[in-house]
């Protein structure tokens, strides 16, 4: 029985994935210029889920041309900020009305549990669009008093304008396909930019369905173009395109560095939200009834496929055994299965490639002397499942401690002196996130000040809000997503000076 006719599948989703999905260019759904398609897979079964138009350089050229024309000559620039804001808000309303449908699409294409997609991914995307809709009317310049020493007696009116950067190429990952599309599209649209969006080849379906809603909401042709395809072809062409004014990328640090090189041709603006190897620090005075399940969630949420996952667990020695065993017990109790099963707590990894990558790290860790007290293996003989894993007997120099695994694998290490933990926690090429668990609020804030990370959670983990900026230090990226900080990524400042006397 094909997945499209399964009684479990939402009927609109079954209809959506039954036909080859096209790309959105200049307000129309079109086939790839080459005529090629590529398959996207259901990670719970390994079977083909849908066929999608395979964008390439020529498709990117056409999409950028449409975005450029929409920015330079179309009605988008003539709209008031209020009109843009209302369109973004309408998109949020439409997305909210289709929560069930998008939940199924995310679960089928990415593997995450349906209930989580409906409770977290879709509502967070809706909230992001509404938050950014509000910013559309609040992007302001300022006036500047001048004191020019070489023109005594002259008077000037000087002010700044915040203007959209122009055509933006956006490349998003597969771990939160819909939410990452919202994170990128929301601020770009609020500031008046036009967009060419390239979704991850593993998970293109929710972005394509969102394209339907963008057209239904009434966005002008060419303002949002969506070109699925592979990173090496479509993504590379977008990052290097001379008529793109800015590229925004979320993904691995390795690919982020390639994006930077590709963008050098016309010195386009670049923002990057990259990898992490985030330290999660539990002190002996923490409320362990909160810290233990919180530390488990820090690594096992979204199957560990989070750039900010709390993958390095540091526990003060006197409570180390209790905390680590608690996290291991939580790992053993997690029900792994298809995202469509209502009892599933953790679905499959997104692809066979990702499963093999994670299993390769497990093999490396065990060969270097680590011990798995929970998990440690691939799960099942169908689909891309990996057991939630807790590794102990780990050392700072091990591959599993230093490198981002991007799977449900935590490495646990004790510490004895609170003074030692800051240099150990900061001993990473990454600096995306960190967490501290303690009842001593003074100690918590001192730790937060010293940790080299873009987000520090205290007595919680994985708390996101559209108003709170998110991004990394060091090799975890450039710039911030969300909050008012993100507006800086999509605007540029123009100074205007007029002599008035």
XYZ file of C-alpha atoms in Angstrom:
501
model
C 0.000 0.000 0.000
C 1.457 3.395 -0.961
C 1.815 5.995 1.700
C -0.425 8.432 -0.133
C -3.462 6.169 0.327
C -2.777 5.229 3.928
C -5.811 5.983 6.105
C -3.469 7.653 8.590
C -2.542 10.417 6.165
C -4.402 13.716 6.174
C -6.394 13.719 2.888
C -5.078 17.107 1.731
C -1.522 15.951 2.420
C -2.110 12.723 0.496
C -3.319 14.785 -2.461
C -0.394 17.200 -2.135
C 2.329 14.549 -2.210
C 0.632 12.447 -4.892
C 1.607 14.837 -7.712
C 5.153 15.929 -8.624
C 5.835 19.205 -6.834
C 6.947 22.157 -8.932
C 8.963 25.247 -7.990
C 7.569 28.739 -7.425
C 9.105 31.379 -9.698
C 7.545 34.786 -10.358
C 4.174 33.768 -8.965
C 3.843 30.596 -11.032
C 4.442 26.921 -10.335
C 6.874 25.690 -12.962
C 8.940 22.608 -13.741
C 12.716 22.716 -13.580
C 14.307 24.086 -16.742
C 16.043 20.716 -17.151
C 12.825 18.800 -16.580
C 14.525 16.836 -13.806
C 12.940 15.808 -10.521
C 14.400 14.271 -7.379
C 12.814 12.069 -4.717
C 12.185 13.009 -1.115
C 11.952 10.070 1.291
C 9.841 9.107 4.264
C 12.570 8.566 6.902
C 10.358 6.218 8.912
C 10.261 3.709 6.054
C 13.025 4.691 3.632
C 10.432 4.746 0.842
C 9.946 7.531 -1.680
C 7.425 10.047 -0.394
C 7.183 12.476 -3.313
C 8.970 13.725 -6.410
C 10.100 17.351 -6.538
C 11.373 19.588 -9.337
C 15.169 19.697 -9.227
C 16.307 23.297 -9.444
C 19.674 24.085 -10.987
C 21.651 27.144 -12.050
C 19.175 28.165 -14.747
C 16.240 27.951 -12.343
C 18.144 30.054 -9.808
C 18.861 32.590 -12.564
C 15.162 32.842 -13.371
C 14.174 33.104 -9.715
C 16.753 35.819 -9.016
C 15.610 37.704 -12.118
C 12.031 37.577 -10.839
C 13.061 38.700 -7.360
C 15.170 41.537 -8.788
C 12.334 42.778 -10.972
C 9.881 42.539 -8.067
C 12.245 44.564 -5.884
C 13.203 47.209 -8.437
C 10.015 47.629 -10.440
C 7.121 45.755 -8.837
C 4.342 46.886 -6.502
C 6.178 45.528 -3.432
C 8.333 48.662 -3.060
C 5.307 50.916 -3.504
C 3.343 49.237 -0.727
C 3.209 50.947 2.614
C 4.812 49.241 5.595
C 1.326 48.687 6.988
C 0.239 46.889 3.831
C 3.292 44.619 3.982
C 2.584 43.894 7.629
C -1.018 42.936 6.879
C 0.110 40.513 4.168
C 2.540 38.825 6.561
C -0.191 38.607 9.214
C -2.568 37.076 6.652
C 0.062 34.462 5.836
C 0.251 33.648 9.556
C -3.527 33.242 9.711
C -3.533 30.926 6.699
C -0.737 28.837 8.154
C -2.582 28.552 11.457
C -5.698 27.375 9.626
C -3.634 24.588 8.040
C -1.861 23.478 11.232
C -3.000 19.864 10.926
C -1.882 19.624 7.319
C 1.547 21.131 7.931
C 2.011 18.899 10.949
C 1.551 15.844 8.730
C 3.882 17.214 6.057
C 6.638 17.856 8.598
C 6.190 14.429 10.165
C 6.274 12.593 6.853
C 9.134 14.534 5.302
C 11.337 15.085 8.374
C 10.302 12.187 10.639
C 9.415 14.191 13.732
C 6.365 13.142 15.767
C 3.133 14.564 14.418
C 2.011 15.810 17.814
C 5.234 17.769 18.282
C 5.043 19.286 14.810
C 1.495 20.462 15.494
C 2.275 21.715 19.002
C 5.653 23.359 18.386
C 6.847 23.736 14.788
C 3.691 25.160 13.242
C 2.645 27.447 16.150
C 6.187 28.833 16.438
C 6.186 29.598 12.710
C 2.802 31.301 12.994
C 4.015 33.364 15.931
C 7.184 34.361 14.092
C 5.219 35.707 11.125
C 2.913 37.679 13.425
C 5.826 39.095 15.392
C 7.581 40.196 12.206
C 4.353 41.609 10.767
C 4.367 44.014 13.696
C 7.902 45.155 12.931
C 7.056 46.197 9.354
C 5.768 49.603 10.567
C 8.533 50.155 13.118
C 11.699 50.174 11.032
C 12.910 53.723 11.588
C 15.883 55.958 11.005
C 16.886 58.837 13.273
C 17.981 62.453 13.142
C 21.555 63.412 13.958
C 22.772 66.782 15.311
C 25.900 67.816 13.409
C 28.790 69.954 14.608
C 30.934 70.441 11.511
C 34.060 72.389 12.606
C 35.132 73.546 9.152
C 31.774 75.217 8.218
C 31.169 77.641 11.097
C 27.679 79.113 11.154
C 26.206 76.599 8.732
C 23.237 74.485 9.751
C 22.438 70.999 8.544
C 19.590 68.530 8.734
C 21.026 65.036 8.935
C 19.039 61.843 9.231
C 19.277 58.139 8.477
C 17.037 55.821 6.495
C 16.771 52.070 7.086
C 16.279 50.532 3.680
C 15.800 46.915 2.564
C 19.016 45.273 1.455
C 17.402 44.021 -1.767
C 17.287 40.510 -3.216
C 18.003 37.877 -0.585
C 19.016 34.276 -1.170
C 17.959 32.073 1.732
C 19.142 28.491 2.228
C 17.478 26.536 5.025
C 18.153 23.173 6.719
C 16.131 20.006 7.159
C 15.800 19.797 10.958
C 12.951 22.340 11.311
C 11.884 22.823 7.677
C 8.800 24.992 8.180
C 10.110 26.921 11.168
C 13.410 27.742 9.457
C 11.494 29.001 6.422
C 9.525 31.288 8.733
C 12.664 32.480 10.545
C 14.118 33.496 7.195
C 11.065 34.788 5.330
C 9.492 36.780 8.178
C 12.156 39.471 8.661
C 13.037 39.625 4.956
C 9.416 40.394 4.071
C 8.921 42.792 6.991
C 11.867 44.905 5.833
C 10.729 44.968 2.196
C 13.234 42.567 0.634
C 12.436 40.013 -2.030
C 13.501 36.402 -1.640
C 14.736 33.299 -3.393
C 14.339 30.460 -0.884
C 16.149 27.138 -1.334
C 14.776 24.487 1.050
C 16.861 21.465 2.036
C 16.713 18.692 -0.542
C 15.783 16.219 2.217
C 12.707 18.206 3.313
C 11.336 20.525 0.616
C 7.625 19.841 1.000
C 6.543 22.246 3.745
C 8.275 25.196 2.049
C 6.522 24.350 -1.218
C 3.140 24.100 0.498
C 3.900 27.414 2.216
C 4.385 28.836 -1.266
C 0.731 28.062 -1.989
C -0.286 30.093 1.054
C 2.042 32.960 0.094
C 0.242 33.240 -3.237
C -3.155 32.854 -1.569
C -2.303 35.661 0.864
C -1.728 38.001 -2.074
C 2.009 38.654 -2.127
C 3.000 40.188 -5.476
C 4.611 37.988 -8.099
C 8.338 37.507 -7.628
C 8.473 38.645 -4.009
C 8.948 35.054 -2.795
C 10.429 32.431 -5.097
C 11.029 28.861 -3.908
C 13.542 26.683 -5.738
C 14.144 23.165 -4.376
C 17.316 21.409 -5.379
C 20.676 20.192 -4.170
C 23.129 22.315 -2.249
C 25.995 21.663 -4.659
C 23.994 23.018 -7.594
C 21.043 25.232 -6.677
C 22.466 26.329 -3.319
C 25.901 27.105 -4.711
C 24.434 29.043 -7.637
C 22.291 31.117 -5.271
C 25.149 31.921 -2.911
C 27.401 33.031 -5.766
C 24.817 34.860 -7.865
C 25.988 38.380 -8.726
C 22.485 39.851 -8.580
C 21.794 38.615 -5.042
C 22.452 41.321 -2.448
C 22.538 39.077 0.605
C 22.640 35.375 1.406
C 21.280 33.915 4.637
C 22.211 30.343 5.467
C 21.364 27.947 8.260
C 23.238 24.650 8.331
C 26.608 23.129 9.041
C 29.730 25.153 9.735
C 31.490 23.312 6.919
C 28.950 24.474 4.343
C 28.791 27.923 5.946
C 32.436 28.446 5.086
C 31.692 27.515 1.462
C 28.879 30.073 1.459
C 31.304 32.773 2.579
C 33.687 31.970 -0.266
C 30.859 31.888 -2.810
C 29.555 35.262 -1.621
C 32.917 36.971 -2.091
C 32.378 37.595 -5.808
C 30.155 40.638 -5.335
C 30.787 41.054 -1.571
C 27.151 40.330 -0.819
C 26.082 40.516 2.801
C 26.171 37.165 4.613
C 24.462 35.871 7.736
C 25.105 32.374 9.051
C 23.447 30.250 11.720
C 25.715 27.234 11.972
C 26.617 24.262 14.136
C 27.066 23.816 17.854
C 28.419 21.541 20.544
C 26.632 23.127 23.443
C 27.688 22.584 27.069
C 24.961 21.766 29.572
C 26.271 22.310 33.120
C 24.542 20.793 36.168
C 25.759 21.899 39.601
C 25.234 19.867 42.773
C 22.879 22.510 44.143
C 20.526 22.257 41.148
C 16.937 21.116 41.518
C 17.567 17.671 40.071
C 13.884 16.963 39.603
C 13.997 19.679 36.943
C 17.608 19.381 35.809
C 17.520 15.668 34.948
C 14.503 15.697 32.603
C 15.649 19.099 31.330
C 19.057 17.699 30.425
C 17.449 14.726 28.691
C 15.222 17.040 26.664
C 18.224 19.234 25.857
C 19.762 16.439 23.799
C 16.858 14.228 22.745
C 14.428 16.926 21.553
C 13.962 16.693 17.781
C 16.048 13.477 17.810
C 19.119 15.491 18.746
C 18.956 17.158 15.331
C 19.257 20.619 16.867
C 22.197 22.926 16.278
C 21.878 24.056 19.906
C 21.424 20.573 21.429
C 22.926 20.141 24.889
C 25.307 17.471 23.670
C 28.098 17.967 26.253
C 26.730 17.221 29.730
C 28.974 18.406 32.572
C 27.831 17.365 36.049
C 29.369 18.224 39.407
C 30.955 15.030 40.723
C 28.878 14.533 43.878
C 25.660 14.259 41.824
C 27.202 12.918 38.613
C 26.019 9.319 38.970
C 22.500 10.383 39.910
C 22.117 12.843 37.054
C 23.677 10.664 34.375
C 21.684 7.621 35.384
C 18.547 9.780 35.387
C 19.233 10.977 31.852
C 20.034 7.402 30.773
C 16.795 6.147 32.313
C 14.894 8.832 30.421
C 16.657 7.732 27.218
C 15.672 4.093 27.761
C 12.015 5.064 28.212
C 11.738 7.114 25.019
C 9.424 5.417 22.539
C 11.103 5.472 19.137
C 8.905 4.989 16.097
C 7.092 6.514 13.157
C 6.147 10.140 13.651
C 2.555 9.284 12.736
C 2.228 6.912 15.705
C 0.570 8.970 18.485
C 2.680 7.167 21.089
C 5.987 8.055 19.412
C 8.278 10.358 21.372
C 11.242 10.238 18.973
C 11.054 9.628 15.258
C 13.748 8.602 12.793
C 16.698 10.688 11.733
C 16.051 12.590 8.548
C 17.972 10.433 6.069
C 20.086 7.344 5.612
C 23.127 9.602 5.247
C 22.437 11.231 8.608
C 21.803 7.871 10.285
C 25.121 6.551 8.989
C 26.880 9.715 10.148
C 25.531 9.364 13.694
C 26.305 5.645 13.818
C 29.824 6.437 12.622
C 30.280 8.759 15.581
C 28.983 6.062 17.927
C 31.511 3.602 16.548
C 34.292 6.186 16.910
C 33.361 6.987 20.496
C 33.176 3.368 21.564
C 36.468 2.573 19.857
C 38.144 5.429 21.745
C 36.971 4.051 25.095
C 33.560 5.611 25.664
C 30.825 3.432 27.139
C 27.134 3.559 26.231
C 24.958 3.203 29.337
C 21.863 3.766 27.186
C 21.447 3.165 23.485
C 24.516 3.116 21.301
C 23.107 1.464 18.179
C 20.891 1.767 15.162
C 17.301 0.819 15.972
C 15.160 -1.498 13.844
C 15.690 -2.816 10.342
C 13.500 -0.329 8.463
C 13.811 3.439 8.356
C 16.529 5.655 9.802
C 16.240 5.121 13.539
C 19.006 5.505 16.127
C 18.629 4.745 19.830
C 18.773 7.661 22.289
C 22.320 7.322 23.608
C 24.246 8.359 26.721
C 28.023 7.989 26.525
C 30.230 8.002 29.638
C 33.988 7.505 30.153
C 34.464 10.312 27.643
C 37.451 12.653 27.462
C 37.705 16.188 26.096
C 39.898 15.178 23.150
C 37.542 12.471 21.872
C 35.889 12.994 18.515
C 32.424 12.585 20.051
C 33.186 15.410 22.497
C 34.738 17.842 20.033
C 32.598 17.408 16.913
C 28.922 18.024 16.278
C 27.096 14.701 15.944
C 23.615 16.098 15.220
C 21.831 13.091 16.612
C 20.445 11.755 19.914
C 23.871 11.288 21.518
C 25.070 13.012 24.700
C 28.559 12.762 26.189
C 28.634 13.018 29.993
C 31.642 14.163 32.013
C 32.087 15.031 35.722
C 33.762 18.086 37.187
C 34.889 18.802 40.754
C 35.875 22.468 40.883
C 33.298 25.024 39.683
C 36.202 27.201 38.536
C 37.292 24.554 36.019
C 34.014 24.345 34.209
C 34.134 27.653 32.339
C 37.315 26.851 30.357
C 36.059 23.317 29.707
C 32.654 24.526 28.580
C 34.259 27.138 26.329
C 36.773 24.643 24.910
C 35.015 24.316 21.572
C 35.126 25.806 18.106
C 31.422 26.431 18.538
C 29.485 28.901 20.661
C 25.798 28.611 19.859
C 24.165 27.802 23.184
C 24.778 26.669 26.760
C 22.793 25.949 29.898
C 23.350 26.174 33.639
C 21.342 24.364 36.307
C 21.695 25.739 39.852
C 19.650 27.234 42.677
C 22.330 29.907 43.180
C 21.102 32.708 40.955
C 24.279 34.736 41.424
C 26.399 31.820 40.255
C 24.041 31.263 37.335
C 24.413 34.817 36.071
C 28.173 34.833 36.574
C 28.310 31.674 34.482
C 26.066 33.208 31.836
C 28.417 36.177 31.571
C 31.490 34.001 31.080
C 30.089 31.375 28.701
C 31.006 32.083 25.086
C 27.612 31.338 23.602
C 24.883 33.257 21.829
C 22.157 31.859 24.099
C 22.500 30.783 27.727
C 19.546 29.073 29.371
C 19.312 28.996 33.162
C 17.293 26.140 34.701
C 15.646 25.473 31.336
C 16.585 24.476 27.793
C 15.280 24.894 24.242
C 13.141 27.913 25.078
C 12.588 29.911 21.901
C 10.520 32.981 21.226
C 10.179 35.225 18.195
C 11.235 38.185 20.348
C 14.469 36.577 21.604
C 17.540 36.741 19.316
C 19.253 33.494 18.421
C 22.710 32.977 16.942
C 26.253 32.025 17.741
C 29.719 33.032 18.815
C 32.859 31.724 17.127
C 32.241 29.170 14.367
C 28.542 28.965 15.185
C 27.813 31.839 12.867
C 27.386 35.511 12.039
C 24.351 37.574 12.988
C 21.169 36.822 14.890
C 17.832 35.337 13.939
C 14.592 36.603 15.505
C 14.057 39.546 17.821
C 14.650 43.091 16.607
C 18.324 42.193 16.050
C 17.417 40.226 12.918
C 16.224 43.391 11.190
C 19.849 44.498 10.951
C 20.520 41.531 8.664
C 17.967 42.652 6.080
C 18.398 46.429 6.119
C 21.153 48.881 5.360
C 21.574 52.404 6.687
C 21.641 55.465 4.449
C 22.790 58.820 5.831
C 21.186 61.962 4.317
C 22.649 65.402 4.958
C 21.117 68.730 3.794
C 22.424 72.227 4.361
C 19.525 74.375 5.562
C 21.332 77.580 6.501
